[in-house]
Tab-separated table of C-alpha atoms and ligand atoms in Angstrom:
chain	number	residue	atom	x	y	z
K	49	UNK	CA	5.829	-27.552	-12.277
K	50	UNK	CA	5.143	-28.077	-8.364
K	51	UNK	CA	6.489	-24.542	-6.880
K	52	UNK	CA	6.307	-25.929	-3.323
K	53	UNK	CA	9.189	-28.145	-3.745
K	54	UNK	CA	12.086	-26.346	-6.364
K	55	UNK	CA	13.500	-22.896	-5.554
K	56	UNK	CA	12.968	-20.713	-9.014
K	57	UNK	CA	12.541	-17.312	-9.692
K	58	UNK	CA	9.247	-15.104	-10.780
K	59	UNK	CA	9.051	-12.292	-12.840
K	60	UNK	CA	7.609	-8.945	-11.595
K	61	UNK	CA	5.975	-7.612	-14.981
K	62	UNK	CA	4.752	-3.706	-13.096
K	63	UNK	CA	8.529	-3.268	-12.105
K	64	UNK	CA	10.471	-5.349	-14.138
K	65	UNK	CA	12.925	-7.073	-11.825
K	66	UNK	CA	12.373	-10.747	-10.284
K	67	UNK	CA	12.555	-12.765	-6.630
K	68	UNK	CA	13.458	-15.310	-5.921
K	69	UNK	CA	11.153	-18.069	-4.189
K	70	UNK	CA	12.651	-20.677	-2.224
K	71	UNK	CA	9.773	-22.586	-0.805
K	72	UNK	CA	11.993	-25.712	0.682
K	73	UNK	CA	13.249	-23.506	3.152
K	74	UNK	CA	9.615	-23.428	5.147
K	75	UNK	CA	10.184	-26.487	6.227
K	76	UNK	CA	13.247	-26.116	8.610
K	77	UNK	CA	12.066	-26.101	11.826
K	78	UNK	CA	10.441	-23.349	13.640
K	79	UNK	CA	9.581	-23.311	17.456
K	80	UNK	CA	6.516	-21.140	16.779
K	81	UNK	CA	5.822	-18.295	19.224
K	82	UNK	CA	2.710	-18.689	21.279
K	83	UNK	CA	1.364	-15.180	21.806
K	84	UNK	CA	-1.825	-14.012	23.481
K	85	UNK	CA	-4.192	-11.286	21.266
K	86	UNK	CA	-2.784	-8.155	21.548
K	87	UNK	CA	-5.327	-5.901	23.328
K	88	UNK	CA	-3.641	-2.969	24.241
K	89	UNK	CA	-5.747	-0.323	24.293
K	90	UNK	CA	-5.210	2.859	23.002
K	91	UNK	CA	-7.700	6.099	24.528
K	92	UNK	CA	-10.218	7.337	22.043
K	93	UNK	CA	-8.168	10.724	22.757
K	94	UNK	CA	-4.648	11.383	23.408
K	95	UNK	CA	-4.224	14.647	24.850
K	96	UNK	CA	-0.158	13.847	23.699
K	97	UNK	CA	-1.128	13.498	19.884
K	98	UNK	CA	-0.573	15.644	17.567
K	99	UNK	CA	-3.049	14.101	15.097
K	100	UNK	CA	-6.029	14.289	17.573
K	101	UNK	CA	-8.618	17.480	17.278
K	102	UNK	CA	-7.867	20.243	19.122
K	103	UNK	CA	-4.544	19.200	19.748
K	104	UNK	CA	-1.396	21.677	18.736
K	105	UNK	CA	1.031	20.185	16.161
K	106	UNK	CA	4.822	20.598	15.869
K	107	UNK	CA	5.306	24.352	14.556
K	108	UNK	CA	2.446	25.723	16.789
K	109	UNK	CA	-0.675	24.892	14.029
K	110	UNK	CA	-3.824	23.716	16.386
K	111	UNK	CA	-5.798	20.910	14.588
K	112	UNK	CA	-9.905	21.928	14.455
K	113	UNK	CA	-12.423	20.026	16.387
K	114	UNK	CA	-12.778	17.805	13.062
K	115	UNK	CA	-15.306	14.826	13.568
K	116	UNK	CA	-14.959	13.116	10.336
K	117	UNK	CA	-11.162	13.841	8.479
K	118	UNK	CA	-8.922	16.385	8.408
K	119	UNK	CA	-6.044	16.762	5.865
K	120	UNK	CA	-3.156	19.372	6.731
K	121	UNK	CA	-0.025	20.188	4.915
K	122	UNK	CA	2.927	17.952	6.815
K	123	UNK	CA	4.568	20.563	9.191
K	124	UNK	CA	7.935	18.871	8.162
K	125	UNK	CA	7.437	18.818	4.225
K	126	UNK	CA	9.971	16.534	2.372
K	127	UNK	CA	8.761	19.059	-0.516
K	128	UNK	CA	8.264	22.418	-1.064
K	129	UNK	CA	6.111	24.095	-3.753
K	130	UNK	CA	8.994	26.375	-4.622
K	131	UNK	CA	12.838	26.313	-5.484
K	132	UNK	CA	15.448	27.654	-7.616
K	133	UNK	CA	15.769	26.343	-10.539
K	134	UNK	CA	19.279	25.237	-11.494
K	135	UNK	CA	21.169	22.334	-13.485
K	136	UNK	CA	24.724	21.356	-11.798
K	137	UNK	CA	25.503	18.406	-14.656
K	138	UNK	CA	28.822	19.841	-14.995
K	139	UNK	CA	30.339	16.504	-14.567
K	140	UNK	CA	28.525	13.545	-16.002
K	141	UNK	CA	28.499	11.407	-12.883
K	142	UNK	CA	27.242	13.951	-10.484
K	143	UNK	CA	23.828	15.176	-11.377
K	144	UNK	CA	21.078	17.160	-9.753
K	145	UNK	CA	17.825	18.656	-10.690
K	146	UNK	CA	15.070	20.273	-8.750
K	147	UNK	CA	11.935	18.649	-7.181
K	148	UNK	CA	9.236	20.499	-6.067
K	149	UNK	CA	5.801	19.409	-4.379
K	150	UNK	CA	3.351	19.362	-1.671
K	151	UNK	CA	3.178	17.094	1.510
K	152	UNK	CA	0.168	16.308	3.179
K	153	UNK	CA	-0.835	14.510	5.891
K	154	UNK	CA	-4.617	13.011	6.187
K	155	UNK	CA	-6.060	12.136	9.384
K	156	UNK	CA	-8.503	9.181	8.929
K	157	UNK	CA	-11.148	9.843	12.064
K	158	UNK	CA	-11.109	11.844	14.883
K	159	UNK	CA	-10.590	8.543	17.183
K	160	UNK	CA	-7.240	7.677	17.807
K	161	UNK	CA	-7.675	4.175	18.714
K	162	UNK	CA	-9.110	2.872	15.708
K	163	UNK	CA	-7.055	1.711	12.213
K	164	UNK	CA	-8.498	1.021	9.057
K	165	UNK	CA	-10.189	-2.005	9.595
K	166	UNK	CA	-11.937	-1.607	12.834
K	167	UNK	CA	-13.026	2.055	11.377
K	168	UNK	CA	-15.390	0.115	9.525
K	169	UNK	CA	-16.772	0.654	5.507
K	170	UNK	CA	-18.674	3.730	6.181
K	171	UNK	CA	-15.846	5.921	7.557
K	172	UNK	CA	-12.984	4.313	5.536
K	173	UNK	CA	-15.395	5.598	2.377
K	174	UNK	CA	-14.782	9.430	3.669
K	175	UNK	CA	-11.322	8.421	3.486
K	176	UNK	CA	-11.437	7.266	-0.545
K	177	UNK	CA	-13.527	10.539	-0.823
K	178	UNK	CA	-10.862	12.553	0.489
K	179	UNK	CA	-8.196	10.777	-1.354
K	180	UNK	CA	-10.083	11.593	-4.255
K	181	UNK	CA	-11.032	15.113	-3.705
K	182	UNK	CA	-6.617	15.578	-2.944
K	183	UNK	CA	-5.962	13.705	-6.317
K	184	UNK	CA	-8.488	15.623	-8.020
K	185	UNK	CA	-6.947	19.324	-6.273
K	186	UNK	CA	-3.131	18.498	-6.390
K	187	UNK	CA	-3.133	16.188	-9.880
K	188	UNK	CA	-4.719	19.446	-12.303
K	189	UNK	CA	-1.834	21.828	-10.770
K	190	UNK	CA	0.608	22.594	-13.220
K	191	UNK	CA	3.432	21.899	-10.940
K	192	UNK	CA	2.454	18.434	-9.923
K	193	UNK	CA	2.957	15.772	-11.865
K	194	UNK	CA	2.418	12.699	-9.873
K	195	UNK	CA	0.302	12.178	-6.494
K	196	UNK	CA	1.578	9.704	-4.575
K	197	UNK	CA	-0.883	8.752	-1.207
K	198	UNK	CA	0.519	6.265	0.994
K	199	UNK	CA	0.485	5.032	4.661
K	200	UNK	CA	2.989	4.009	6.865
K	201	UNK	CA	1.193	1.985	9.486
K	202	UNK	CA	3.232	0.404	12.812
K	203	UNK	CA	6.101	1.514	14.641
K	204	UNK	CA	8.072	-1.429	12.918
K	205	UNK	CA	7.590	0.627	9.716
K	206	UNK	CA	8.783	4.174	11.360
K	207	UNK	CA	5.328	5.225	11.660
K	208	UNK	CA	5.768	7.895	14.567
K	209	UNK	CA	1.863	7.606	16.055
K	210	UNK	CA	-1.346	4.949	15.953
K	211	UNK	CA	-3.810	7.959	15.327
K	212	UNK	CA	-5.087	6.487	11.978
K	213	UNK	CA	-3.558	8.826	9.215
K	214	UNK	CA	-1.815	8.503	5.855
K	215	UNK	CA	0.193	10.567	3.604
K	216	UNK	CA	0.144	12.069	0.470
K	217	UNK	CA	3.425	13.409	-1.687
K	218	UNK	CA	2.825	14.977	-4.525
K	219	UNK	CA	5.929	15.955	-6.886
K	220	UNK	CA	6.739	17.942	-10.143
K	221	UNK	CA	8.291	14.648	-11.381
K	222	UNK	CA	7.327	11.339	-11.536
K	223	UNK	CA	8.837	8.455	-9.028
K	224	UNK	CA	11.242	6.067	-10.185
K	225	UNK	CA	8.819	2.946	-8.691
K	226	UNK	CA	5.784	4.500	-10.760
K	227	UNK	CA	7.547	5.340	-13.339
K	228	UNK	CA	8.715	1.805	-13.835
K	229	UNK	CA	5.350	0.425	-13.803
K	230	UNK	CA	4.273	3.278	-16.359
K	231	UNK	CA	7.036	1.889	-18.692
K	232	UNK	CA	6.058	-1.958	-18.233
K	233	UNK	CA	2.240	-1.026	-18.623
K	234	UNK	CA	2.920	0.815	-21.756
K	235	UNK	CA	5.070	-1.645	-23.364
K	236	UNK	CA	2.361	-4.735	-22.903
K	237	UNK	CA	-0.286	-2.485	-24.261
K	238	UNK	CA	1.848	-1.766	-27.427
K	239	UNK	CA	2.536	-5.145	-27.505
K	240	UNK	CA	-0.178	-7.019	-26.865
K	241	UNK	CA	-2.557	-4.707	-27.380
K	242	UNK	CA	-4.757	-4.964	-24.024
K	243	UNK	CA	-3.888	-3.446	-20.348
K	244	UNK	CA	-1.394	-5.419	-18.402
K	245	UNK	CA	-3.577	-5.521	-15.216
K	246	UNK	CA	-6.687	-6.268	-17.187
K	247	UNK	CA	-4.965	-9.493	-18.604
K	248	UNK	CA	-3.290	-10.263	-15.431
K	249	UNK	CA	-6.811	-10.063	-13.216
K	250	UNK	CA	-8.481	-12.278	-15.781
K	251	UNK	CA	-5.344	-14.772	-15.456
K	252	UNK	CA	-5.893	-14.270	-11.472
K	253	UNK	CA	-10.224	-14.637	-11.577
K	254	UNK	CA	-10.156	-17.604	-13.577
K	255	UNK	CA	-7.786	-19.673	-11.311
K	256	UNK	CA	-8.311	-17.934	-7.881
K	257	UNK	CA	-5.188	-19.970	-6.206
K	258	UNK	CA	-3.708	-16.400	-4.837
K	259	UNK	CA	-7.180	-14.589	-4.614
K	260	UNK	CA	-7.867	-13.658	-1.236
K	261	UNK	CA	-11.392	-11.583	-1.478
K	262	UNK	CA	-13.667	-10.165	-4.230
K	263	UNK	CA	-16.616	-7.847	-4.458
K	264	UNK	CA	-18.196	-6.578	-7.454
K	265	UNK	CA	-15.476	-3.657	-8.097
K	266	UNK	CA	-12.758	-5.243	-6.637
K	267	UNK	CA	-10.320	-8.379	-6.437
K	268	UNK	CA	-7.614	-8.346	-3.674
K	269	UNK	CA	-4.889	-11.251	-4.356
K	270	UNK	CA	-1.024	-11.984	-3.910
K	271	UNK	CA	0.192	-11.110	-6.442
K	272	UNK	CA	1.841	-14.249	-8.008
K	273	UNK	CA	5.895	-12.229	-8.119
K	274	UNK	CA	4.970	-10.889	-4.362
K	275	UNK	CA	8.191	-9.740	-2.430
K	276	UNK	CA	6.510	-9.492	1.054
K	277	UNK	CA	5.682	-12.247	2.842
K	278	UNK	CA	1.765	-11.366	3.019
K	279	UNK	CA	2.254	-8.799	0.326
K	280	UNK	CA	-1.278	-8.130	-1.332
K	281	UNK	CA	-2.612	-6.159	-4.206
K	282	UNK	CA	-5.866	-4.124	-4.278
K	283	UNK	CA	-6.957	-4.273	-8.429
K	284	UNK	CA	-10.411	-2.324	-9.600
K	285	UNK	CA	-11.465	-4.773	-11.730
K	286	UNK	CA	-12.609	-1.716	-14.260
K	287	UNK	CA	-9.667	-0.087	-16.409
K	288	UNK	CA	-9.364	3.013	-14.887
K	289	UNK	CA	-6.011	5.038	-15.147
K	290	UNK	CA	-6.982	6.918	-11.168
K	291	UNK	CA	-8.997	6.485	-8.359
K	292	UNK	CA	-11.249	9.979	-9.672
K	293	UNK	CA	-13.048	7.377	-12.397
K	294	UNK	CA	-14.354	5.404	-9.726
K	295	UNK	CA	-18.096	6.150	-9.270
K	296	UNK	CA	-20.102	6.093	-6.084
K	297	UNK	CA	-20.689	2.362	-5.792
K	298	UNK	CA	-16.697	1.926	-6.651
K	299	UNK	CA	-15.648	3.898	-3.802
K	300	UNK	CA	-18.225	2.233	-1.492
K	301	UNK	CA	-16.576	-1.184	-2.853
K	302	UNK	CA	-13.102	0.119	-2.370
K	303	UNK	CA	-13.907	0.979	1.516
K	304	UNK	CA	-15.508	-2.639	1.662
K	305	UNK	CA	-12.367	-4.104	0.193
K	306	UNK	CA	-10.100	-2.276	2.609
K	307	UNK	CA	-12.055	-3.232	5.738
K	308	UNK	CA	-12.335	-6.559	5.312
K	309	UNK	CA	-8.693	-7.095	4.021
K	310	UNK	CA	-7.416	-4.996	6.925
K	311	UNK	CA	-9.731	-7.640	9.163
K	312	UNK	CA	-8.047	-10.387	7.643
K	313	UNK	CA	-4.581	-8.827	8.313
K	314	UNK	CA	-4.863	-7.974	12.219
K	315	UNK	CA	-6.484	-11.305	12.756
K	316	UNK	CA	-3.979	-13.306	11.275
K	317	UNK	CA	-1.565	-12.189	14.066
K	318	UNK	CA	-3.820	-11.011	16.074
K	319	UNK	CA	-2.645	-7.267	16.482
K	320	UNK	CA	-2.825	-4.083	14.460
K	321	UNK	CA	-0.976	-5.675	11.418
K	322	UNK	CA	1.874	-3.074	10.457
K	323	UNK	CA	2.562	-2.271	6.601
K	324	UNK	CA	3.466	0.024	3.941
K	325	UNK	CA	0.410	0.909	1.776
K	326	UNK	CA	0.351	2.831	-1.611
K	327	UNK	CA	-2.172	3.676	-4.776
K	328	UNK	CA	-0.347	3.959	-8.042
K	329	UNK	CA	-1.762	5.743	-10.614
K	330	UNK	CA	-1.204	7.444	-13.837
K	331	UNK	CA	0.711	10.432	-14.219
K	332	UNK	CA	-1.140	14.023	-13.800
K	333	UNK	CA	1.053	15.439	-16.460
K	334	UNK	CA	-2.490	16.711	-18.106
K	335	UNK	CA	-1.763	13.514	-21.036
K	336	UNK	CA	-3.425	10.482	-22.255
K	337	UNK	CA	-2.242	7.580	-20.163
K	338	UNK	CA	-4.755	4.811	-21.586
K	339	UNK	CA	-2.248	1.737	-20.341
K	340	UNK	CA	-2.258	3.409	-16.610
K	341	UNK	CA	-4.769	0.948	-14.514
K	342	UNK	CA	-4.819	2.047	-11.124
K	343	UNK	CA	-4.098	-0.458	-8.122
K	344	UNK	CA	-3.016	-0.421	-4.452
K	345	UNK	CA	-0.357	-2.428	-2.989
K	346	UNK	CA	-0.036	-3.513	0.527
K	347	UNK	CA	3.664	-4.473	1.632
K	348	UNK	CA	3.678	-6.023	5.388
K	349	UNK	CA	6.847	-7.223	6.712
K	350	UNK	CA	5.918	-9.301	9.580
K	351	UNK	CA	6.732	-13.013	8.582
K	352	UNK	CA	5.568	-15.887	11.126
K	353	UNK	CA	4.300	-14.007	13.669
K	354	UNK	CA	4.413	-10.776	15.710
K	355	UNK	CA	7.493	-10.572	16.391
K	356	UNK	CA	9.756	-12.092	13.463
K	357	UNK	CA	9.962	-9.772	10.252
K	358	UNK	CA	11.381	-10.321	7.703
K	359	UNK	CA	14.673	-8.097	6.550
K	360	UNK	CA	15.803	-7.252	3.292
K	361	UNK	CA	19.277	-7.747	3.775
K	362	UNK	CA	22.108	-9.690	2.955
K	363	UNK	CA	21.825	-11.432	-0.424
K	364	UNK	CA	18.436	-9.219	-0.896
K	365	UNK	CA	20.389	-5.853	-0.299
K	366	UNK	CA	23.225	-7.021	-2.694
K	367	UNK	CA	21.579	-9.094	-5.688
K	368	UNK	CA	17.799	-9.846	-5.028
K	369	UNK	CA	14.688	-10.184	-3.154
K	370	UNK	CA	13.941	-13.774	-2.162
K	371	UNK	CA	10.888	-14.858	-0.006
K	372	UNK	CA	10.278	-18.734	1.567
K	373	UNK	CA	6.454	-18.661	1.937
K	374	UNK	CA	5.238	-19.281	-1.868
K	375	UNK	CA	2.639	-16.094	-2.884
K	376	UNK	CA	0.115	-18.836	-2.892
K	377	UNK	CA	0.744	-20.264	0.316
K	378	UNK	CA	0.001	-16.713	1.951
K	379	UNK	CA	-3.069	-16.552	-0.200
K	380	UNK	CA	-4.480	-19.637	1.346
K	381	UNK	CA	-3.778	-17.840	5.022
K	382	UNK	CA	-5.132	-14.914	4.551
K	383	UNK	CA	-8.192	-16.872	2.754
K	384	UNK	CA	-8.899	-19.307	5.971
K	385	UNK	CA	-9.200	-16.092	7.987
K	386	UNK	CA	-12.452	-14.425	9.538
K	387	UNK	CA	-13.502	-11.156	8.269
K	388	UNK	CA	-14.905	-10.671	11.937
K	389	UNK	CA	-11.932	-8.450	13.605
K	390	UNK	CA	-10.333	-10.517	16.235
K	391	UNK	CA	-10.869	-7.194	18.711
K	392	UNK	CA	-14.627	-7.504	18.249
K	393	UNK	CA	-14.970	-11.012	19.142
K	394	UNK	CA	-15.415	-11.754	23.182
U	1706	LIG	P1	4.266	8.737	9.675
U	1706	LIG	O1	2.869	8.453	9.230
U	1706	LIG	O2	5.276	8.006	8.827
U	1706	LIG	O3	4.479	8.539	11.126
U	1706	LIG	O4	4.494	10.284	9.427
U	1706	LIG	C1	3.694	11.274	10.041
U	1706	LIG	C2	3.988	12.607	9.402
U	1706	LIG	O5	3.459	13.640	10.228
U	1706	LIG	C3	5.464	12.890	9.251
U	1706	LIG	O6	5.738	13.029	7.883
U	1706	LIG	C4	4.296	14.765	10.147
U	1706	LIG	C5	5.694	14.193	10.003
U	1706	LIG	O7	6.496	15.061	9.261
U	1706	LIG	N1	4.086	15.607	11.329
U	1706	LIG	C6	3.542	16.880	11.162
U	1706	LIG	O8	3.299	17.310	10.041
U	1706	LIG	N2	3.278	17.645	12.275
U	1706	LIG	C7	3.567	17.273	13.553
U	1706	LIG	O9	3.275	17.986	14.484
U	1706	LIG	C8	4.270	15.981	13.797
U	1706	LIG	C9	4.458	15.077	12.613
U	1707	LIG	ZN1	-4.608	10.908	18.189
């Protein structure tokens, strides 16, 4: 089967549910938008942040003079470690239960001008170390059972500020998006008797159409049921159920993977690519989650160029996700593309 030239559908075996690819439709015509690099610079300091050191935050809290990262607990907390506990399921249709939890918010470097790529491998590895040391901390209390780090990057995504920082949520019960993929991963191990992602990777390795880099710990593809139009998957290529496993030379990988991916990214518009970013991992219920095999995913919206993104709307919001661009189309893109950051070339 070409996939460039018949609209079909492709399965999403993590969450289940399918999109639909209509790769015809790239070739209506587009009056591409020239734009010039974006090199707006930011200050290395913004006396205005509240994410810079020494800076006061919302609530009165004064961030330290850190100089490498500093996690605090977010001043406006979507969750909070305690709550009554109650069941209203007096009527079958209108049910509520209690979540509790802990938001955090990490700040990646003291400078606020820099993002993940151009922070380069050895600082974004004090970032994997702290998201470790957090998983570690929140995932073994007793009132957590799932960590959930993230990042929010671009004002097109409702991040509110460029200082480079991420998020973590950690809650007493486990996400419906997680839990989906815990459900999927489970079944194909019971089935098939090996991990999903361990099967998928070596389907992915040994044809390399949507692979976009590789080191030794580490494959970064499109994934081939991608929603987003440069949509991208970070996959240890060791079964490991968290990021905690990884050893030294793993989390040194891991930076290397995210630096040169995030290179790729801001090049291939030439600004400070926005995006949602998330680790999945298993459960920190205290169990045995041997199917769990811990990835990242990376969900940009921007589409053809800086300024057209791509909105899930219309038939997306009311039946499914469809994309133009085929997954392995973007994987050629982002595979053409420098590693050298297009900000450190003259
Ligand atoms: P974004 O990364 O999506 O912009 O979110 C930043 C978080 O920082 C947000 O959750 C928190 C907000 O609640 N925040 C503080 O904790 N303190 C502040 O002084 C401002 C923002
Ligand atoms: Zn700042």
């Amino acid at each position: 089967m070409n996939f460039d030239d018949h609209p079909h559908r492709r399965f999403n075996p993590l969450s289940g549910e399918w999109v639909l690819v209509s790769p015809h439709r790239t070739k209506r015509p587009w009056q591409g938008q020239q734009e010039e690099p974006d090199r707006a610079t930011l200050p290395e300091y913004d006396e205005g942040c509240y994410l810079c050191p020494g800076n006061e935050r919302a609530g009165g809290a004064v961030n330290p003079h850190y100089d490498e990262t500093f996690v605090f607990t977010n001043d406006f907390a979507a969750l909070l470690p305690e709550g009554p506990d109650f069941h209203d399921n007096d009527h079958h249709l209108l049910r509520a239960e209690p979540e509790t939890g802990v938001c955090r918010v990490i700040c990646y470097s003291p400078r606020h001008d820099l993002n993940m790529a151009r922070l380069g491998v050895e600082r974004v590895k004090k970032v994997v170390d702290v998201w470790c040391r957090e998983f570690k901390e929140l995932g073994s209390r007793a009132d957590i059972g799932y960590v959930q780090i993230f990042e929010n990057r671009g004002a097109i995504m409702g991040c509110s500020n460029p200082h480079p920082h991420g998020q973590i949520w950690a809650t007493s019960n486990m996400p419906m998006l997680p839990a989906a993929e815990d459900q999927r991963q489970l079944a194909h191990l019971q089935e098939r008797d090996e991990c999903l992602l361990c099967c998928y990777l070596k389907r992915e390795l040994d044809g390399g159409e949507r692979l976009v880099l590789e080191n030794d710990s580490f494959a970064v593809l499109v994934p081939f049921w991608a929603t987003w139009p440069f949509e991208t998957m970070v996959l240890p290529k060791a079964h490991m159920g968290s990021i905690v496993e990884m050893d030294e030379k793993q989390r040194g990988d891991l930076a290397d993977a995210l630096v040169r991916l995030g290179s790729r990214y801001d090049n291939l518009f030439q600004t400070s690519f926005p995006y949602s970013m998330g680790i999945h991992q298993q459960p920190t219920d205290g169990g045995e989650h041997p199917h769990w095999h811990w990835h990242m995913h990376f969900y940009p919206p921007l589409l053809r160029s800086r300024s057209v993104k791509k909105f899930m709307v219309g038939f997306e919001m009311m039946a499914m996700p469809q994309r133009d661009l085929t997954p392995e189309a973007a994987a050629v893109r982002l595979r053409d593309l420098s590693e050298i950051h297009y900000l450190e070339t003259v």
